[in-house]
PDB file of C-alpha atoms in Angstrom:
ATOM      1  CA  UNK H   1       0.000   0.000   0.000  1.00 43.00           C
ATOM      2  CA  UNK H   2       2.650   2.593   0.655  1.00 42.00           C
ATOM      3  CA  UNK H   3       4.246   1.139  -2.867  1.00 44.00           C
ATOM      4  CA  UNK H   4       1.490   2.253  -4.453  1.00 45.00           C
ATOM      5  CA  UNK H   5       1.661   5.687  -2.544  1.00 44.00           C
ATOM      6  CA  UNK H   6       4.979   6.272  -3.699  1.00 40.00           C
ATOM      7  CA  UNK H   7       3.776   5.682  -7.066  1.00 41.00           C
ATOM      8  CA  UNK H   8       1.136   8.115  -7.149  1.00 44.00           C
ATOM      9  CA  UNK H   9       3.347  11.015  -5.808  1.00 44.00           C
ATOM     10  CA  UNK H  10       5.761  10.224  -8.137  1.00 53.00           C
ATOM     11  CA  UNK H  11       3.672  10.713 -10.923  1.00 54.00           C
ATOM     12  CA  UNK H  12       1.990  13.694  -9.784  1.00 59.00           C
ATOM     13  CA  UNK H  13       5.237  15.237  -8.614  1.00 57.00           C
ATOM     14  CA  UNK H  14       6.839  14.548 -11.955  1.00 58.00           C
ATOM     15  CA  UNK H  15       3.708  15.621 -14.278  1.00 67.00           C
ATOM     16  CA  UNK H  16       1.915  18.567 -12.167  1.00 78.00           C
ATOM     17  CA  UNK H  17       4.081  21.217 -14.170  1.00 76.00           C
ATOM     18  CA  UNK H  18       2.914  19.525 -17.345  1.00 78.00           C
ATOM     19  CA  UNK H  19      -0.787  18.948 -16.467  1.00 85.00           C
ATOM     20  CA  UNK H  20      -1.165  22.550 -15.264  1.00 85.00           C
ATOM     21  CA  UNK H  21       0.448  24.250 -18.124  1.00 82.00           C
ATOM     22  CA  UNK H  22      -1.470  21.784 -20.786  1.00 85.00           C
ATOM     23  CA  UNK H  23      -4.790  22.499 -18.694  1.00 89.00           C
ATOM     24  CA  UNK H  24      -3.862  26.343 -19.630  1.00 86.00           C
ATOM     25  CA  UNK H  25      -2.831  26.235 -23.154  1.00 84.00           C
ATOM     26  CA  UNK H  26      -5.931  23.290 -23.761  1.00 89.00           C
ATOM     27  CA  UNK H  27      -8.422  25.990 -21.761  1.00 89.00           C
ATOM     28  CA  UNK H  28      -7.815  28.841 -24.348  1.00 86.00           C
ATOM     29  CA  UNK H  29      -8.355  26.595 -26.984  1.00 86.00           C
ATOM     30  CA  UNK H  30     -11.485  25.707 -25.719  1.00 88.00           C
ATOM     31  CA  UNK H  31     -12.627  29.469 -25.301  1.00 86.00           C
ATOM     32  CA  UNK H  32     -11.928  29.912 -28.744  1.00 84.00           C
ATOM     33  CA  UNK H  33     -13.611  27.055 -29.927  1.00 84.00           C
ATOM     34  CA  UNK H  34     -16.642  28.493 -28.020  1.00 85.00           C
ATOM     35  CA  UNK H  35     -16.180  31.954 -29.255  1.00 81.00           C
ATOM     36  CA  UNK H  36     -16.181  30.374 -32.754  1.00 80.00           C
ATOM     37  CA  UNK H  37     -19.423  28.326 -32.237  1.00 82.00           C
ATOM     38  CA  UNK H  38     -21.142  31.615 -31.047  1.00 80.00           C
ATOM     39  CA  UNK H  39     -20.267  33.705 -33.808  1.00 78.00           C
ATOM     40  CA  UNK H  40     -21.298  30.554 -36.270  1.00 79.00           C
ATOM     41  CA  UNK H  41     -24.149  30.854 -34.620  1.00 80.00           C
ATOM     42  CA  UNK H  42     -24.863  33.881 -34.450  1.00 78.00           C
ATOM     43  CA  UNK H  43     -23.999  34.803 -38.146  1.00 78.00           C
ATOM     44  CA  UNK H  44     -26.734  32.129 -39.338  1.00 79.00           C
ATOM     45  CA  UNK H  45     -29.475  34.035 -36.743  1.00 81.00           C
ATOM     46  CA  UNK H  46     -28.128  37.615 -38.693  1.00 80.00           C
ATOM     47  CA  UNK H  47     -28.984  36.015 -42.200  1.00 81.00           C
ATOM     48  CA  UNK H  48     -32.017  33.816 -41.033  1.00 82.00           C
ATOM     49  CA  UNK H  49     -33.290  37.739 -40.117  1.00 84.00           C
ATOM     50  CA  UNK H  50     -33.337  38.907 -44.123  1.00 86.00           C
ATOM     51  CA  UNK H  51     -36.859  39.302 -44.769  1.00 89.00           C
ATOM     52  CA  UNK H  52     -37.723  38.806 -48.390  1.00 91.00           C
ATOM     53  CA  UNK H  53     -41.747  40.260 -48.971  1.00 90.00           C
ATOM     54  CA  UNK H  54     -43.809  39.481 -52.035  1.00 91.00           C
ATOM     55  CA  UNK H  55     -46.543  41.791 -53.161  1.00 87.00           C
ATOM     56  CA  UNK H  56     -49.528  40.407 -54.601  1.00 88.00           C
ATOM     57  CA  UNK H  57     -51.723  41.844 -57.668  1.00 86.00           C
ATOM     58  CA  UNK H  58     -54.785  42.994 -56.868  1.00 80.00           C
ATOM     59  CA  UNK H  59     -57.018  41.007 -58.031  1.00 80.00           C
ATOM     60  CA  UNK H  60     -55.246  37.991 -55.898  1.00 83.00           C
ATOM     61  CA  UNK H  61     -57.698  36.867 -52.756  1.00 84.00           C
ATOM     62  CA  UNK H  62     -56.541  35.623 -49.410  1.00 85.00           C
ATOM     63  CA  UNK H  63     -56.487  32.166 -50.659  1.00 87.00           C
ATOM     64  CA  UNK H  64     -54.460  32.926 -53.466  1.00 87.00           C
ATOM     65  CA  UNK H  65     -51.853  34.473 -51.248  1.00 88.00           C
ATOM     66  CA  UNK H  66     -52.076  31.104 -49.301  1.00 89.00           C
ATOM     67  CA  UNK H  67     -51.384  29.077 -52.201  1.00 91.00           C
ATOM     68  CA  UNK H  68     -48.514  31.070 -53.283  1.00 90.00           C
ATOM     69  CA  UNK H  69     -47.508  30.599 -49.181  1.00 90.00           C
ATOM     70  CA  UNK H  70     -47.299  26.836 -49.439  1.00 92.00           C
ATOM     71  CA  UNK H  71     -45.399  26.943 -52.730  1.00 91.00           C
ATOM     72  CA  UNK H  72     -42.677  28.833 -50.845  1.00 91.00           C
ATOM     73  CA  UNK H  73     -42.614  27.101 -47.934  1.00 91.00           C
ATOM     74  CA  UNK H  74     -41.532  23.982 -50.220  1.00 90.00           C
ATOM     75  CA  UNK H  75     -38.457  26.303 -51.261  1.00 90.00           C
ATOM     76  CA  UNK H  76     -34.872  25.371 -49.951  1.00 90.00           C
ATOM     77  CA  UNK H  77     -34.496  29.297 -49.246  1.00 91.00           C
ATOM     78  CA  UNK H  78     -37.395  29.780 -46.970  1.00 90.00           C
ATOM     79  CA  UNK H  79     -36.718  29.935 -43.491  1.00 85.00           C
ATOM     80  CA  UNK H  80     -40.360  30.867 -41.855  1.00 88.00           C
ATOM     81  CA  UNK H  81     -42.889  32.387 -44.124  1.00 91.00           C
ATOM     82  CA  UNK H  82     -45.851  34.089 -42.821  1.00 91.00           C
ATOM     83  CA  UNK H  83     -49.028  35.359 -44.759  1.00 90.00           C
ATOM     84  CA  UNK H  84     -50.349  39.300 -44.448  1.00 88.00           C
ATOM     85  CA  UNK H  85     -53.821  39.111 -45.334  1.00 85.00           C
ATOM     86  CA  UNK H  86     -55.734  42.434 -47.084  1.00 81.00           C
ATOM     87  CA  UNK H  87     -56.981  42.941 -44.073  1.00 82.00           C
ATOM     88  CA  UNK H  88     -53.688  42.660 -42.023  1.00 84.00           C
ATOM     89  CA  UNK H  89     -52.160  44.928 -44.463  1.00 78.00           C
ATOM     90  CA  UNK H  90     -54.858  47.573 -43.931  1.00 75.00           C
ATOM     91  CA  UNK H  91     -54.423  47.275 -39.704  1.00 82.00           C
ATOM     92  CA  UNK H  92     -50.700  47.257 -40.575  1.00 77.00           C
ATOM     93  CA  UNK H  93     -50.697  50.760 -42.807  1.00 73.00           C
ATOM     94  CA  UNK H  94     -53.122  52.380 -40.318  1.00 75.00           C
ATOM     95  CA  UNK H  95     -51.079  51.647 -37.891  1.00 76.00           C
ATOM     96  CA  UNK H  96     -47.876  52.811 -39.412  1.00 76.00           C
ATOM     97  CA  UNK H  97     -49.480  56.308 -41.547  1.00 79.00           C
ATOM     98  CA  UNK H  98     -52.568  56.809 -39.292  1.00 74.00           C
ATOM     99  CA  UNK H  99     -54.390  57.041 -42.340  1.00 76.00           C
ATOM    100  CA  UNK H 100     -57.733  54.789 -42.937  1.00 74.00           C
ATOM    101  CA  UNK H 101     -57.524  54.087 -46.759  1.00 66.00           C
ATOM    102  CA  UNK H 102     -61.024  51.862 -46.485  1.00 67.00           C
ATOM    103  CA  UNK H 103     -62.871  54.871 -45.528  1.00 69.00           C
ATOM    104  CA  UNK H 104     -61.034  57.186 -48.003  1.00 67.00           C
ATOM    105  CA  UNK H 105     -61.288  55.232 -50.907  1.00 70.00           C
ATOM    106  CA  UNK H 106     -64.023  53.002 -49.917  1.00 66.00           C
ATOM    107  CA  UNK H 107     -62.659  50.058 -50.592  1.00 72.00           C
ATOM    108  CA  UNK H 108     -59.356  48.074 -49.191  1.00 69.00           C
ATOM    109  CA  UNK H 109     -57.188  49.447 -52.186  1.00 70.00           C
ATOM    110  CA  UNK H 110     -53.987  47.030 -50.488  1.00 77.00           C
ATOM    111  CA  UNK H 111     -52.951  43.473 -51.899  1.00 81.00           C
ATOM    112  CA  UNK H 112     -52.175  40.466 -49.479  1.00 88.00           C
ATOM    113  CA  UNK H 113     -48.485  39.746 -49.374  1.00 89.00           C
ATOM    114  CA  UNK H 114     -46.359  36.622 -48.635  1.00 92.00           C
ATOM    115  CA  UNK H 115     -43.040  37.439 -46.521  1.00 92.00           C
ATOM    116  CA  UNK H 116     -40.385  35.141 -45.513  1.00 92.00           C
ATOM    117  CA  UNK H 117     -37.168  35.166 -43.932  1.00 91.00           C
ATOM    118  CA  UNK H 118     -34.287  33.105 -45.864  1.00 91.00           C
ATOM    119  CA  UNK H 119     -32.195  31.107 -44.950  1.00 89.00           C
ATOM    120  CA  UNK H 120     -28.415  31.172 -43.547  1.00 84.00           C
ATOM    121  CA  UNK H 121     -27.247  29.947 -46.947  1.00 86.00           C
ATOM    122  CA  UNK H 122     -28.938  32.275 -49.295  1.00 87.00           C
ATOM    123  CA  UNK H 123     -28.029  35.760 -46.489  1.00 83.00           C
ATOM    124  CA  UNK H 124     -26.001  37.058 -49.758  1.00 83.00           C
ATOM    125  CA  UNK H 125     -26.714  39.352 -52.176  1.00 82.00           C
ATOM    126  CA  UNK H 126     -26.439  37.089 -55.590  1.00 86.00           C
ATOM    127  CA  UNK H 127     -28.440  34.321 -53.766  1.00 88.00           C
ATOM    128  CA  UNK H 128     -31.307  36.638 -52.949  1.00 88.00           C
ATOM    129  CA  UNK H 129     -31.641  37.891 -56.962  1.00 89.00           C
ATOM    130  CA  UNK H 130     -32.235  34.378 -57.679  1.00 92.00           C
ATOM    131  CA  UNK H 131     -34.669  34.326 -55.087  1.00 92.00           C
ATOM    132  CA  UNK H 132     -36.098  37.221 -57.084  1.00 90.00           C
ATOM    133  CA  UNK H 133     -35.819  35.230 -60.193  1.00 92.00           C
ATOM    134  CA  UNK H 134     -37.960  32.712 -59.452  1.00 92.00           C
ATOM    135  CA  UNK H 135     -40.634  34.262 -57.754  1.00 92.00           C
ATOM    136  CA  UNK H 136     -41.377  37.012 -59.759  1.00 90.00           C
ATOM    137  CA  UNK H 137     -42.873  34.891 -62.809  1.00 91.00           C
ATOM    138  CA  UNK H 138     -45.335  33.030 -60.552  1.00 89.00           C
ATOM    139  CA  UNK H 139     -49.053  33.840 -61.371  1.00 87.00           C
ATOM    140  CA  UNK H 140     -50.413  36.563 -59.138  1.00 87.00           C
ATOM    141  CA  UNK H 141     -47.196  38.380 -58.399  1.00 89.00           C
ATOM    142  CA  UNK H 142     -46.767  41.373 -58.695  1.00 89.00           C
ATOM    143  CA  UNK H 143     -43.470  42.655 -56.830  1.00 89.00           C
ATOM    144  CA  UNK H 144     -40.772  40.652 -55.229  1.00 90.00           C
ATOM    145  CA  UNK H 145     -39.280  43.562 -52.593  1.00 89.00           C
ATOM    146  CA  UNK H 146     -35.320  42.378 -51.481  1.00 88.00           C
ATOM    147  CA  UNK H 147     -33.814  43.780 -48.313  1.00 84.00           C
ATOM    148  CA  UNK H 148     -31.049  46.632 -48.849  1.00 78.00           C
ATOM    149  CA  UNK H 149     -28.341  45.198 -51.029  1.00 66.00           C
ATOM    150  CA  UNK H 150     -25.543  47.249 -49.454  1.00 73.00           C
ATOM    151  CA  UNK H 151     -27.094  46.032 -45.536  1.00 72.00           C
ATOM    152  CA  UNK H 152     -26.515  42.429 -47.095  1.00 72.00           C
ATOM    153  CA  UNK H 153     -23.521  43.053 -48.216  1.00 74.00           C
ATOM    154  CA  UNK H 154     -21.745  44.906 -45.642  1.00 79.00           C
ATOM    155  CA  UNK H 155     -23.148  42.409 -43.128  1.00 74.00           C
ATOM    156  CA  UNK H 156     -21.015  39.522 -45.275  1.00 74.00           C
ATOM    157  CA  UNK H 157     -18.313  41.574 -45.126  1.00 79.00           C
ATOM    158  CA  UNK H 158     -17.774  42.031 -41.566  1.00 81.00           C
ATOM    159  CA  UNK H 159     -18.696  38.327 -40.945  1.00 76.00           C
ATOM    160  CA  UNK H 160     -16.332  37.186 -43.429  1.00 78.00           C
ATOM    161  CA  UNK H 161     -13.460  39.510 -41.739  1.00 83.00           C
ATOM    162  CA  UNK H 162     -14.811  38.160 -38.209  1.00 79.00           C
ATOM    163  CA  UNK H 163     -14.590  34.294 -39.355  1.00 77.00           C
ATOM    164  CA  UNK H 164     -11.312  35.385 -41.147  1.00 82.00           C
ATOM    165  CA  UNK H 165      -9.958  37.265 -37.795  1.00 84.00           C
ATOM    166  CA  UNK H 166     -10.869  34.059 -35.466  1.00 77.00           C
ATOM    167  CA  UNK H 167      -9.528  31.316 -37.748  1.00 78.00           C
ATOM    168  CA  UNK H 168      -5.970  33.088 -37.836  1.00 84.00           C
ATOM    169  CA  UNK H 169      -6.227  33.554 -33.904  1.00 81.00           C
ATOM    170  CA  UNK H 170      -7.087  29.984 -33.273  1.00 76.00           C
ATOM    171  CA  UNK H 171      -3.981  28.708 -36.252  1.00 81.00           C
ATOM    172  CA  UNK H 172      -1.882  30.921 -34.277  1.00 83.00           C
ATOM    173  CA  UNK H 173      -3.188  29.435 -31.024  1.00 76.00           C
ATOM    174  CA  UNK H 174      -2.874  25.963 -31.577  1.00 75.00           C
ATOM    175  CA  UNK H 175       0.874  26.445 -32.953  1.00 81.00           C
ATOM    176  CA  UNK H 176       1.755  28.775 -29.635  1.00 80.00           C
ATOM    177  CA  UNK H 177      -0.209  25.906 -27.621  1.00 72.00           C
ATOM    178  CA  UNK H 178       2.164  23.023 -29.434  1.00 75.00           C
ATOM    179  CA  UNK H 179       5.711  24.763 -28.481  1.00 81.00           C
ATOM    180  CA  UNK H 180       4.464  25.557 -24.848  1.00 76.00           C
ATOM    181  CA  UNK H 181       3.650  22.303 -24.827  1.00 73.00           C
ATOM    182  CA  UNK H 182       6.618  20.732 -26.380  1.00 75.00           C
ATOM    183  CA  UNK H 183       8.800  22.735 -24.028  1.00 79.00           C
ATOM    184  CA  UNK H 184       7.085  21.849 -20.873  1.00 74.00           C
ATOM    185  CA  UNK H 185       7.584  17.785 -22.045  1.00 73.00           C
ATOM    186  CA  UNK H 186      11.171  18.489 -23.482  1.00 74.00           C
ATOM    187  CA  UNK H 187      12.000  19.867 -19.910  1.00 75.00           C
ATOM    188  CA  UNK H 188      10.298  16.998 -18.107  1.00 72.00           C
ATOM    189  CA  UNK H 189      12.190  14.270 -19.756  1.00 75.00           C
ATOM    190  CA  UNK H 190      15.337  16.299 -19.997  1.00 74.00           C
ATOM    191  CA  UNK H 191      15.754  15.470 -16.370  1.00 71.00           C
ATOM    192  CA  UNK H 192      15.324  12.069 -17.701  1.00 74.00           C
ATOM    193  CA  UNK H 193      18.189  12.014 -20.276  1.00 77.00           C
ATOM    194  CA  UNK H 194      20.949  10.501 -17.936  1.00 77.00           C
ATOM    195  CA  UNK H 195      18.146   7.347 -17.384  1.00 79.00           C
ATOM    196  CA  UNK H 196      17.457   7.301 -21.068  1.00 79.00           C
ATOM    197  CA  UNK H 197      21.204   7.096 -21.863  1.00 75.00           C
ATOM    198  CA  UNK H 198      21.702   4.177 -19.200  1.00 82.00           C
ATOM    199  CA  UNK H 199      19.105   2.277 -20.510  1.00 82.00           C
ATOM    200  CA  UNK H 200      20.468   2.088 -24.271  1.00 78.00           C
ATOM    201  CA  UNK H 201      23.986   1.043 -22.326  1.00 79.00           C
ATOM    202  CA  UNK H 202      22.140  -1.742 -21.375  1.00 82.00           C
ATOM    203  CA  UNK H 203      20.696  -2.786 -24.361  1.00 79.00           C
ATOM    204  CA  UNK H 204      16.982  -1.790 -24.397  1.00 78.00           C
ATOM    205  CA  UNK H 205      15.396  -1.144 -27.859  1.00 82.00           C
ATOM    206  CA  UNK H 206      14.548   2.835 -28.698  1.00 79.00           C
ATOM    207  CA  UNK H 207      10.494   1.885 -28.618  1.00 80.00           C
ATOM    208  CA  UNK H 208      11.168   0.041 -25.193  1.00 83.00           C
ATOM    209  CA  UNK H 209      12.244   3.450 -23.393  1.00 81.00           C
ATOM    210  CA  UNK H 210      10.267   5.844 -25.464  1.00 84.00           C
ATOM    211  CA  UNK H 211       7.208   3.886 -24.167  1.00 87.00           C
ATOM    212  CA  UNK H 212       6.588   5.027 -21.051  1.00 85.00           C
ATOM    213  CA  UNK H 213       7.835   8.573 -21.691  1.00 83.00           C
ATOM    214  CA  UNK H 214       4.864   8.796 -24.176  1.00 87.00           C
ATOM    215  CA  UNK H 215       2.113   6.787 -22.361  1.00 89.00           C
ATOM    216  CA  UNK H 216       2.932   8.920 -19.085  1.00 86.00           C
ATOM    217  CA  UNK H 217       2.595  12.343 -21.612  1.00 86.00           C
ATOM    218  CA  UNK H 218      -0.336  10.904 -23.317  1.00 91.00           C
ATOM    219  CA  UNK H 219      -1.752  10.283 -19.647  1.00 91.00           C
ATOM    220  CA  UNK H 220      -1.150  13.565 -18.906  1.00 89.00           C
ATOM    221  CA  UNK H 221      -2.582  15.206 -21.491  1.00 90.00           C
ATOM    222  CA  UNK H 222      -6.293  13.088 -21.189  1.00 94.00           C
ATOM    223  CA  UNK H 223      -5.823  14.862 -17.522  1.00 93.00           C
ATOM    224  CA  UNK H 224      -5.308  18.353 -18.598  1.00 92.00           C
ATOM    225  CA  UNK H 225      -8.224  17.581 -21.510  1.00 93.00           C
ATOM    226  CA  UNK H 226     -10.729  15.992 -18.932  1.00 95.00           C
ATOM    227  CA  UNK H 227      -9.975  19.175 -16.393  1.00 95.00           C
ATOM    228  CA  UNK H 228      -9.858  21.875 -19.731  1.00 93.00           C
ATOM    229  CA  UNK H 229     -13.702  20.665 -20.688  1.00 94.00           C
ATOM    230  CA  UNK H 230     -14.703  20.150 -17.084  1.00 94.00           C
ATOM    231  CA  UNK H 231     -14.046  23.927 -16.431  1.00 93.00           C
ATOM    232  CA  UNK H 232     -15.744  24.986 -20.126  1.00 91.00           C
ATOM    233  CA  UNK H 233     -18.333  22.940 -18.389  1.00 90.00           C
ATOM    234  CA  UNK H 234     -18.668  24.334 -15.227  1.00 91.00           C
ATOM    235  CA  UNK H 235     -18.630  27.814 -17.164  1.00 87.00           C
ATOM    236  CA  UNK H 236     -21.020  26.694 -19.725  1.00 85.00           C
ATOM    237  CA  UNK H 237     -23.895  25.859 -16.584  1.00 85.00           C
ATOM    238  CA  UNK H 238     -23.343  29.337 -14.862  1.00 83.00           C
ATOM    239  CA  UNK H 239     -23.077  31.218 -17.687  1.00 77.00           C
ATOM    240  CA  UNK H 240     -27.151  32.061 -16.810  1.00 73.00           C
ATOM    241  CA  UNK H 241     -26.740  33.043 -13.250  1.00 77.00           C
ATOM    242  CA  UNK H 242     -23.368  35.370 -14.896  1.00 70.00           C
ATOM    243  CA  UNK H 243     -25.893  37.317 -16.734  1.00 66.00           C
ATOM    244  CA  UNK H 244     -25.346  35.316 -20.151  1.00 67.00           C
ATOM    245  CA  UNK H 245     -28.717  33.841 -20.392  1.00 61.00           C
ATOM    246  CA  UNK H 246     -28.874  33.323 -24.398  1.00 63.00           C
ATOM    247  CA  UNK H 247     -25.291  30.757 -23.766  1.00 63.00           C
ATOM    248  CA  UNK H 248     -27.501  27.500 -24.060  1.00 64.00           C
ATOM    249  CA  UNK H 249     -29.183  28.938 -27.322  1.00 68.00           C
ATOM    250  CA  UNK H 250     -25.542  29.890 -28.970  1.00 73.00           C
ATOM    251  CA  UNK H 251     -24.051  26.677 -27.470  1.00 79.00           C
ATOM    252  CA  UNK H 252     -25.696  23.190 -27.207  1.00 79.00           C
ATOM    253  CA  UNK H 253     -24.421  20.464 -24.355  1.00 81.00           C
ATOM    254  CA  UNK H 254     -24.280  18.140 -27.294  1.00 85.00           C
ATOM    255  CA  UNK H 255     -21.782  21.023 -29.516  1.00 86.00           C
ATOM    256  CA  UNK H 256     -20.100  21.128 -26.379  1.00 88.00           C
ATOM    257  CA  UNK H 257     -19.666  18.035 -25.413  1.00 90.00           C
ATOM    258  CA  UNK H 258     -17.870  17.718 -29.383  1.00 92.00           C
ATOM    259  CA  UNK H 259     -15.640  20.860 -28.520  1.00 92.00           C
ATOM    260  CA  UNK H 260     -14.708  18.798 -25.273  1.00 93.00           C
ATOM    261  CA  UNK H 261     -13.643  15.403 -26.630  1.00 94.00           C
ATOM    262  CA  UNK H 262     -11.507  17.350 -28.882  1.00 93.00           C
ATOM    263  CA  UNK H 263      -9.899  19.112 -26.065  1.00 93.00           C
ATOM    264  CA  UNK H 264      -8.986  15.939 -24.480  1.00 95.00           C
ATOM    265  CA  UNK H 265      -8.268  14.274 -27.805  1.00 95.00           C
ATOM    266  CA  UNK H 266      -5.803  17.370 -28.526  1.00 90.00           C
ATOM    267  CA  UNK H 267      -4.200  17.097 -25.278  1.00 90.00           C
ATOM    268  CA  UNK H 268      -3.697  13.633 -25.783  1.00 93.00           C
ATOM    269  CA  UNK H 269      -2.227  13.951 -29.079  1.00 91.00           C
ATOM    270  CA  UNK H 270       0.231  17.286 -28.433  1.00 85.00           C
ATOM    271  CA  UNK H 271       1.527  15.791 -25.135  1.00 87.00           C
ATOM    272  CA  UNK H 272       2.229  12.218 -27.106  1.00 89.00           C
ATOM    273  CA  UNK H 273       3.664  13.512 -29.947  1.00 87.00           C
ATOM    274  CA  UNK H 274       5.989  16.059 -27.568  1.00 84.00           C
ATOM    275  CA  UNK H 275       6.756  13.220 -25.547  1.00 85.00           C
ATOM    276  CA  UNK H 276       8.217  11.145 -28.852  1.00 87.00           C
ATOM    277  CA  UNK H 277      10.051  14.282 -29.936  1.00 85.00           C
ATOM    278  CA  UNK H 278      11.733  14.494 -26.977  1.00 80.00           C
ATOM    279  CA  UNK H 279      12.874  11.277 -26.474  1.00 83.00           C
ATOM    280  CA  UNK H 280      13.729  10.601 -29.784  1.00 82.00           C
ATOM    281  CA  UNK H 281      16.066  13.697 -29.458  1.00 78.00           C
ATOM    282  CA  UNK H 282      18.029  12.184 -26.025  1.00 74.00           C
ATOM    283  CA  UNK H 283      17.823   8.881 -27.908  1.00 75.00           C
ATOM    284  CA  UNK H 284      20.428  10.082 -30.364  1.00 74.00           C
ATOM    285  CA  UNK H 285      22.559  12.012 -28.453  1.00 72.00           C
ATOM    286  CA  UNK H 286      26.198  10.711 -27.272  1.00 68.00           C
ATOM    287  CA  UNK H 287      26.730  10.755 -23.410  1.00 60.00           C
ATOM    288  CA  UNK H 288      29.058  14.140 -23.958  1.00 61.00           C
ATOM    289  CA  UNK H 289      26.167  15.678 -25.707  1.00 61.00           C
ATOM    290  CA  UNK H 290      23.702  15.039 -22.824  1.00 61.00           C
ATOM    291  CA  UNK H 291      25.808  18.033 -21.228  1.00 62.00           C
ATOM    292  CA  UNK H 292      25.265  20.240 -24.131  1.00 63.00           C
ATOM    293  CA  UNK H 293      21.445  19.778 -24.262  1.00 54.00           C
TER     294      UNK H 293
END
């Protein structure tokens, strides 16, 4: 029992520098990865918001306008399309002018109309033309109105500078996350170099001693992955009480629990492959050079 003991402080004495500054480096990932789900997110609820309206002739009833509804909703662009009666359209101008055009013309002069918002994947300006395109030969159409084309534009701009901005941050990220890493594991087994060095005197094989190096790294790194998400976690449920009530709508537990078995498969996989670098370095190094290193 006090074998095993021994053991265990061993490890943790030897790895707790390594765990900790993985648990770091793995922990920014993670906010980045959550950042980048949000804005995803977010950018599809922006275009999902472009409200396309068509304008029917006059002499189209109600039920027309319904007909010409369920055609749409059929449509790979429409996202949720809603039907403005005549008399919707009258409440809706009165409401907007003031003016009563039934009692000053006599008659409802206004056409029912068919809006829609589209969805994420036609949010551009040449995708909502061929929106245009197709609707405006229908029978009983009369106008097809688009939202600004410089609003839909500039919107795609800044998200495509956003998306553009993140994915260099999180390149950059992952490369500063692989030398931390690989420096934090070079420094743990170069206080190992002297026992790597004895043990090729002795005749074991290069895969023999990088062995448990690497499985001790990899073993590490599931730690610092498991304790990276676990936090994400932890921040993910309190985000609500923090005053971010809308985090469960930008981030699902099942998109997080992807973003956290990649944190712990990344951990895994940096640490390991630090761990063979390392070793495979001491591995070819003369006894002099284990001086120099």
């Amino acid at each position: 029992m006090k074998h095993n003991k021994e053991v265990k402080i061993s490890y943790w004495a030897a790895h707790l520098t390594t765990v900790v500054s993985v648990t770091l480096v793995l922990l920014i990932i993670g906010i980045i990865a959550l950042i980048s789900v949000v804005a995803s997110t977010e950018t599809r609820r922006l275009r999902e918001k472009l409200e396309v309206s068509v304008v029917m002739a006059d002499s189209v009833s109600n039920a027309g306008a319904d007909k010409l509804a369920a055609v749409i909703k059929e449509k790979s662009f429409a996202h949720d399309v809603k039907v403005i009666s005549k008399e919707e359209a009258l409440k809706n101008w009165e409401a907007d002018t003031g003016e009563n055009l039934e009692t000053l013309f006599g008659v409802n002069p206004l056409s029912p109309e068919v809006t829609f918002s589209v969805t994420a994947e036609y949010g551009s300006e040449n995708a909502l033309k061929k929106i245009e395109s197709e609707l405006s030969p229908l029978p009983g159409v009369e106008n097809v109105v688009l939202p600004d084309s410089s609003m839909v534009e500039s919107m795609n701009r800044n998200i495509e500078k956003f998306t553009v901005i993140l994915g260099v941050i999180a390149l950059v990220m992952i490369i500063i996350s692989f030398v931390l890493i690989n420096n934090t594991v070079h420094l743990a087994i170069y206080a190992r170099r002297f026992t790597i060095h004895t043990m090729q005197l002795v005749g074991a094989t290069n895969g023999f001693i990088r062995a448990p190096y690497i499985g001790n790294n990899m073993l590490s790194g599931l730690f610092s992955g498991l304790i990276a998400a676990g936090l994400l976690g932890i921040a993910l449920a309190f985000a609500p009480q923090a005053g971010f009530a809308e985090a469960s709508e930008f981030v699902s537990w099942s998109l997080y629990g992807i973003i956290a078995g990649a944190l712990i498969l990344l951990g895994i996989l940096l640490c390991g492959i630090a761990a063979f670098m390392a070793t495979t370095r001491y591995l070819r190094k003369d006894y002099d050079g284990l001086f120099r290193s």
